[in-house]
PDB file of C-alpha atoms in Angstrom:
ATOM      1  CA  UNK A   1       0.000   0.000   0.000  1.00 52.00           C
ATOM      2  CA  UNK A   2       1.525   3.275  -0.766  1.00 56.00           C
ATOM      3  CA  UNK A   3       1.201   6.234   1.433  1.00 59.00           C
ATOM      4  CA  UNK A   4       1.894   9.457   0.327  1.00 70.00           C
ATOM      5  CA  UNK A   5       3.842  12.244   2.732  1.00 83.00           C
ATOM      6  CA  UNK A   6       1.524  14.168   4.397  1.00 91.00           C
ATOM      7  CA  UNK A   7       3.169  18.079   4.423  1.00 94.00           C
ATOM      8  CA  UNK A   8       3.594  19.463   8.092  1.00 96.00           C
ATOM      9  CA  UNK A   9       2.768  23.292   6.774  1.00 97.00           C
ATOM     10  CA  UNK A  10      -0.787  21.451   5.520  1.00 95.00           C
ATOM     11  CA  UNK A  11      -1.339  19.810   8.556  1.00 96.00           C
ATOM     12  CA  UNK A  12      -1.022  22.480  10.499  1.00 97.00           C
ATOM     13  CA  UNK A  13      -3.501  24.822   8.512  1.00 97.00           C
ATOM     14  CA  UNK A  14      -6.500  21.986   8.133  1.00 95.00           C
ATOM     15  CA  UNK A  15      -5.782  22.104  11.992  1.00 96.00           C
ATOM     16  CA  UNK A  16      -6.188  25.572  12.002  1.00 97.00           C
ATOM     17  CA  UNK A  17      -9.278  25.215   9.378  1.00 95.00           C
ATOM     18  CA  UNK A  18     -10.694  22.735  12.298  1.00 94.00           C
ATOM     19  CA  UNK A  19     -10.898  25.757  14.500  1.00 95.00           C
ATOM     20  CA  UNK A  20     -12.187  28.441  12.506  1.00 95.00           C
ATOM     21  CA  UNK A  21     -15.108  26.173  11.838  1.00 94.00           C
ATOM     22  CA  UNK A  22     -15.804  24.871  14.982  1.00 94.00           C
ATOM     23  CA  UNK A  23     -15.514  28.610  15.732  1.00 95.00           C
ATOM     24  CA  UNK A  24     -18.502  28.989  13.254  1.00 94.00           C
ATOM     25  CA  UNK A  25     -16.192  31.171  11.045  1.00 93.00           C
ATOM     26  CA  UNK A  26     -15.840  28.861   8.230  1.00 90.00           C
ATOM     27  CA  UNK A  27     -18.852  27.234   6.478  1.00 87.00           C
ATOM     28  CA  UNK A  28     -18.781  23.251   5.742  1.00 80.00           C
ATOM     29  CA  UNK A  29     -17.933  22.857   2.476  1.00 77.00           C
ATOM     30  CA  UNK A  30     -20.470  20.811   1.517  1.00 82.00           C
ATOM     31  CA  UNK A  31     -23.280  21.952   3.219  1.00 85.00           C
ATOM     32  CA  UNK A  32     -22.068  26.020   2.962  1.00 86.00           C
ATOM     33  CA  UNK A  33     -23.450  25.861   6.206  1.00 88.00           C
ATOM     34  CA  UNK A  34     -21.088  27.582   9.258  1.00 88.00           C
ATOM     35  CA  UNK A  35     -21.905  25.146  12.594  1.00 88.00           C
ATOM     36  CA  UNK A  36     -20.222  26.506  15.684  1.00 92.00           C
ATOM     37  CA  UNK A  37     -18.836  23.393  17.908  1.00 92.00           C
ATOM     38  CA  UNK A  38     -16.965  24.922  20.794  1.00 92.00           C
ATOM     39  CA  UNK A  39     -15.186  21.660  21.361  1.00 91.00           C
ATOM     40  CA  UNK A  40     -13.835  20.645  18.303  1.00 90.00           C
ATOM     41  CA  UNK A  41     -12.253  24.193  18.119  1.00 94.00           C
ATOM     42  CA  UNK A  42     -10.340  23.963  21.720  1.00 94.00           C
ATOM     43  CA  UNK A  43      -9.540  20.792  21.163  1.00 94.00           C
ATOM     44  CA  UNK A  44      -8.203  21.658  17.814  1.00 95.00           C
ATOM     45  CA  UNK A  45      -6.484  25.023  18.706  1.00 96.00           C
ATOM     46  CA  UNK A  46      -4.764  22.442  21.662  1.00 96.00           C
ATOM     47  CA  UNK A  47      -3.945  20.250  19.149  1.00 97.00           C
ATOM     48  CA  UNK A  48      -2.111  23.002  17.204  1.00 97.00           C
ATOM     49  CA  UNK A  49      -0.465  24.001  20.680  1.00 96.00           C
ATOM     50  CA  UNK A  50       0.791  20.617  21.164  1.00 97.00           C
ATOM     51  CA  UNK A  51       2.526  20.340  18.081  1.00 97.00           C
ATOM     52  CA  UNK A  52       4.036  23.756  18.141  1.00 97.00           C
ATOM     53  CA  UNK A  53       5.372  22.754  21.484  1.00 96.00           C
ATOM     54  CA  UNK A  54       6.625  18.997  20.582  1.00 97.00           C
ATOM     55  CA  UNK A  55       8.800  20.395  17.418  1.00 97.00           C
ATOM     56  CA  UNK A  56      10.517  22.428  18.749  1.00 96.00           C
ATOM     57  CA  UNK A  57      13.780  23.298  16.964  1.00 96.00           C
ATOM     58  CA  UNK A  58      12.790  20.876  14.212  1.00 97.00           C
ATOM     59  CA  UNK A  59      11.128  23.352  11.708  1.00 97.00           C
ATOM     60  CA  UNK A  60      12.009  25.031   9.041  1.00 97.00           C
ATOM     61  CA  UNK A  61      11.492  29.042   9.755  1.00 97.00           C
ATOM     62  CA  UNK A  62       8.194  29.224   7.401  1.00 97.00           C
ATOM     63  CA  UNK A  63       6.977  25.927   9.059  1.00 97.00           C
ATOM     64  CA  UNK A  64       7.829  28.296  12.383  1.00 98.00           C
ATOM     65  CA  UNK A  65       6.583  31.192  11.533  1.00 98.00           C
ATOM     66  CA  UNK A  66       3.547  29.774   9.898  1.00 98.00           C
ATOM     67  CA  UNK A  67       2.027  27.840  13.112  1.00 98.00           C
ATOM     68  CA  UNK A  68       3.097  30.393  15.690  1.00 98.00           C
ATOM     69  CA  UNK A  69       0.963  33.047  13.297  1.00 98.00           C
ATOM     70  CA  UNK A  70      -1.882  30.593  13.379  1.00 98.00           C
ATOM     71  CA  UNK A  71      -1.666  30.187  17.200  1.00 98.00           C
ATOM     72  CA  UNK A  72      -1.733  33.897  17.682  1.00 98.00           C
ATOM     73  CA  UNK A  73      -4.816  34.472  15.128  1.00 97.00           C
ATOM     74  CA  UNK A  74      -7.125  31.949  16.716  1.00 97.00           C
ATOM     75  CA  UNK A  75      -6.173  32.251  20.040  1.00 96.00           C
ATOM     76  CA  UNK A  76      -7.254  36.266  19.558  1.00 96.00           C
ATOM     77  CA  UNK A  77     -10.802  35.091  17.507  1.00 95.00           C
ATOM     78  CA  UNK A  78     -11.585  32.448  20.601  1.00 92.00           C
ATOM     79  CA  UNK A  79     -10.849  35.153  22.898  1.00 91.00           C
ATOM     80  CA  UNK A  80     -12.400  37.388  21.073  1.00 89.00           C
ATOM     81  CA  UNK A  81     -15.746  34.843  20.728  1.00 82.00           C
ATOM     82  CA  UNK A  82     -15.268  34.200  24.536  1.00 73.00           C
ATOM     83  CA  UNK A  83     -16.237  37.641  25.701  1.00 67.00           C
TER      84      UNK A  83
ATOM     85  CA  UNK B   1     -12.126  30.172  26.655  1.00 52.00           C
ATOM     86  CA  UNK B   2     -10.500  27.659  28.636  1.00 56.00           C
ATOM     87  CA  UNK B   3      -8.469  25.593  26.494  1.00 59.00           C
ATOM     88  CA  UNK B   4      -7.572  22.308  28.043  1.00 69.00           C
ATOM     89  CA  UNK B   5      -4.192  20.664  26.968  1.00 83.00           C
ATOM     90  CA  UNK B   6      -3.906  17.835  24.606  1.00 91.00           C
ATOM     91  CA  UNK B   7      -1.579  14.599  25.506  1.00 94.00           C
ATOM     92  CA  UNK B   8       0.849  13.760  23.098  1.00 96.00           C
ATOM     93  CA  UNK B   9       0.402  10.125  23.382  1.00 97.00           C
ATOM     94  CA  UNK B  10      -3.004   9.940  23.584  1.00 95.00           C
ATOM     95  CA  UNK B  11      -3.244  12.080  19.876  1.00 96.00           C
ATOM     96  CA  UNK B  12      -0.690   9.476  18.483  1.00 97.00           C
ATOM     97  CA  UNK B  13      -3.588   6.457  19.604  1.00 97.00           C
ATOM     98  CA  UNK B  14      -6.378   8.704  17.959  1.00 95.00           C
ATOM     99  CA  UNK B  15      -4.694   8.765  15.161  1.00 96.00           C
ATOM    100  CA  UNK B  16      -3.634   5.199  15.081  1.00 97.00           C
ATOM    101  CA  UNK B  17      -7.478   4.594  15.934  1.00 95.00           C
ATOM    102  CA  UNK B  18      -8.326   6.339  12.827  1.00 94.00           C
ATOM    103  CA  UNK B  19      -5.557   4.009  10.864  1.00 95.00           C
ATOM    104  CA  UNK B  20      -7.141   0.668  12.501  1.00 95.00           C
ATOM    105  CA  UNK B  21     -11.066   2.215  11.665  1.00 94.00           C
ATOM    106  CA  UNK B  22      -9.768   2.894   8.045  1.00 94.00           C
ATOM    107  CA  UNK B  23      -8.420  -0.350   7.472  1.00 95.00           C
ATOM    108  CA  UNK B  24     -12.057  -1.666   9.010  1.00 94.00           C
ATOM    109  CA  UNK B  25     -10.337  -3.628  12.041  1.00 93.00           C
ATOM    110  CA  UNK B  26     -11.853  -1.151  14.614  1.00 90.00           C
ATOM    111  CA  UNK B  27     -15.937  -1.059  14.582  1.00 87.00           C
ATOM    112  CA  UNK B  28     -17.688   2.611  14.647  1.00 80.00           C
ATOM    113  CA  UNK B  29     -18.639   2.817  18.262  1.00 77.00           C
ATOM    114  CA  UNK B  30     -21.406   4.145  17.564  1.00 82.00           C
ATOM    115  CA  UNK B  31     -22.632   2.385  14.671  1.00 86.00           C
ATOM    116  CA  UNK B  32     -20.657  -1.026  16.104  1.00 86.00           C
ATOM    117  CA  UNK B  33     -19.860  -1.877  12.036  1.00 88.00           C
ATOM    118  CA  UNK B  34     -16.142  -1.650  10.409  1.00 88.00           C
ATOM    119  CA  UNK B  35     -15.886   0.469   7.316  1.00 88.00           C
ATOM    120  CA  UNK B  36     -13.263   0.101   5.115  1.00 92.00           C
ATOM    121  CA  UNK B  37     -11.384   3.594   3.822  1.00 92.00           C
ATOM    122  CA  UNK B  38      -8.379   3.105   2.926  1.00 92.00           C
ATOM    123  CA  UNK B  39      -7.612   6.922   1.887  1.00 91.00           C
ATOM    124  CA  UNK B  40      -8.368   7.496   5.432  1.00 90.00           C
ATOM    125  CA  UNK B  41      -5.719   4.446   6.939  1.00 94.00           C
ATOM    126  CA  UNK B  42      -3.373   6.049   4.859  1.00 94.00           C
ATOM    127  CA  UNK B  43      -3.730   9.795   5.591  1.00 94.00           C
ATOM    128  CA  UNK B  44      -3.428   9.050   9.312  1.00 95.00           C
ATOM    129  CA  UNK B  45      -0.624   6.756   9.076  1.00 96.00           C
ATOM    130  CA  UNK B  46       1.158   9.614   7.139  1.00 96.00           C
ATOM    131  CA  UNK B  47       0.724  12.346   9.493  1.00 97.00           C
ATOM    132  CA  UNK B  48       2.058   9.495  12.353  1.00 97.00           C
ATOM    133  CA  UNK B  49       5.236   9.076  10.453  1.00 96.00           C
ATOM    134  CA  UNK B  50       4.997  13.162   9.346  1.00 97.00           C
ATOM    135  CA  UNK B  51       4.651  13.343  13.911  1.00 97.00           C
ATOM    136  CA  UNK B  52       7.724  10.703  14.194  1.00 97.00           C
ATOM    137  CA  UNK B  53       9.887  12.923  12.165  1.00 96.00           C
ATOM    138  CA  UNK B  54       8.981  16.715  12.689  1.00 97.00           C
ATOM    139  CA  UNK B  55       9.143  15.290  16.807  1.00 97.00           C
ATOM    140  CA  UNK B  56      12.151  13.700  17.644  1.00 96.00           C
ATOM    141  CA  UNK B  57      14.586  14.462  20.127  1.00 96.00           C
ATOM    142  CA  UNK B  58      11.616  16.159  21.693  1.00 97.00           C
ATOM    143  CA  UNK B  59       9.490  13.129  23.220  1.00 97.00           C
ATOM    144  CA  UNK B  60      10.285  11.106  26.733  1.00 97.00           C
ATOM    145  CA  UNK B  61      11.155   7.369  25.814  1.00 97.00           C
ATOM    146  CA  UNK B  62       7.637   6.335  26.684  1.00 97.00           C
ATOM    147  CA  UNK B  63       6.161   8.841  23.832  1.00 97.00           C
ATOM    148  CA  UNK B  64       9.237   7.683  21.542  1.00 98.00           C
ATOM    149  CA  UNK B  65       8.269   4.077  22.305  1.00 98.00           C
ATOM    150  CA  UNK B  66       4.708   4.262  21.916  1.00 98.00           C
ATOM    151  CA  UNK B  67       4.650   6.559  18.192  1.00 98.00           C
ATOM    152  CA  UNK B  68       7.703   3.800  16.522  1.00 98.00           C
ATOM    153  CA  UNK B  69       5.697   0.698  18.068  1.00 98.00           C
ATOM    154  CA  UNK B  70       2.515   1.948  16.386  1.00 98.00           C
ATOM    155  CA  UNK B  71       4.322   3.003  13.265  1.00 98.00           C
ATOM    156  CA  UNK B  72       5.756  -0.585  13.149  1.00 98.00           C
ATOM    157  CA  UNK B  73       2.739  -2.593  14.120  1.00 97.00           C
ATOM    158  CA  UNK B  74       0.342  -0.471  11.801  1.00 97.00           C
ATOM    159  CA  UNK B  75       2.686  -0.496   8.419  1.00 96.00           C
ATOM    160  CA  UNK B  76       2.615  -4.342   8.899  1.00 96.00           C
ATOM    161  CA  UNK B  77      -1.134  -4.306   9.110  1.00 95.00           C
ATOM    162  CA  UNK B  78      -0.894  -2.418   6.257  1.00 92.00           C
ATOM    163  CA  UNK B  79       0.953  -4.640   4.473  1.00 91.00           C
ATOM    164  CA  UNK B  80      -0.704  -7.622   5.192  1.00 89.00           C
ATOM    165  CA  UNK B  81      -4.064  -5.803   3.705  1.00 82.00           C
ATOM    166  CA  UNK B  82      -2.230  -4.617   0.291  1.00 73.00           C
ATOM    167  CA  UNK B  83      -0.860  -8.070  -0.368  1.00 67.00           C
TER     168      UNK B  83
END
């Protein structure tokens, strides 16, 4: 069975995707229907936490730069929904 | 929002869950029937190996121990299902 790579940078932004809808910010694509679901964006945004955290010093600087930018964004629109 | 944390080792098992589903050797739980998708066995056994990588030097030996033995035992299953 072949498996093809799966690209950290992509990961890390249908994490981030996970988020934004489950912040209600980002309609399913199929059903162009936005359904907020608290949960599934903490436990994504921890998700995305976890990973920045556990690769340390193993990414490139856009792979860096691109999921500390992500963290900052989302944790500023779940504050943001919070209040 | 409270965010709670995410484990490590327990996202490496939900991700080898969702290998095991997609290679229909783990029932739905809520549907108790094993469905076949193999684009889905493969995804999440790529973004293990994609974890294995972008991780190391960064785990404790138990979270070292645990990704590589699930690597291992699911790429065999894997295998075995291909042949």
């Amino acid at each position: 069975m072949k498996v093809s790579d799966v690209d950290f940078s992509q990961y890390v932004v249908s994490l981030a995707r996970g988020v934004l809808a489950g912040l209600g910010e980002l309609p399913d694509p199929e059903t162009n229907q936005s359904v907020k679901n608290l949960i599934l964006a903490q436990h994504s945004f921890a998700v995305l936490k976890m990973l920045a955290h556990k690769t340390e010093g193993n990414l490139t600087s856009d792979e860096h730069h691109l999921i500390q930018t992500l963290i900052q964004d989302l944790e500023q629109r779940m504050n943001t929904q919070s209040k």
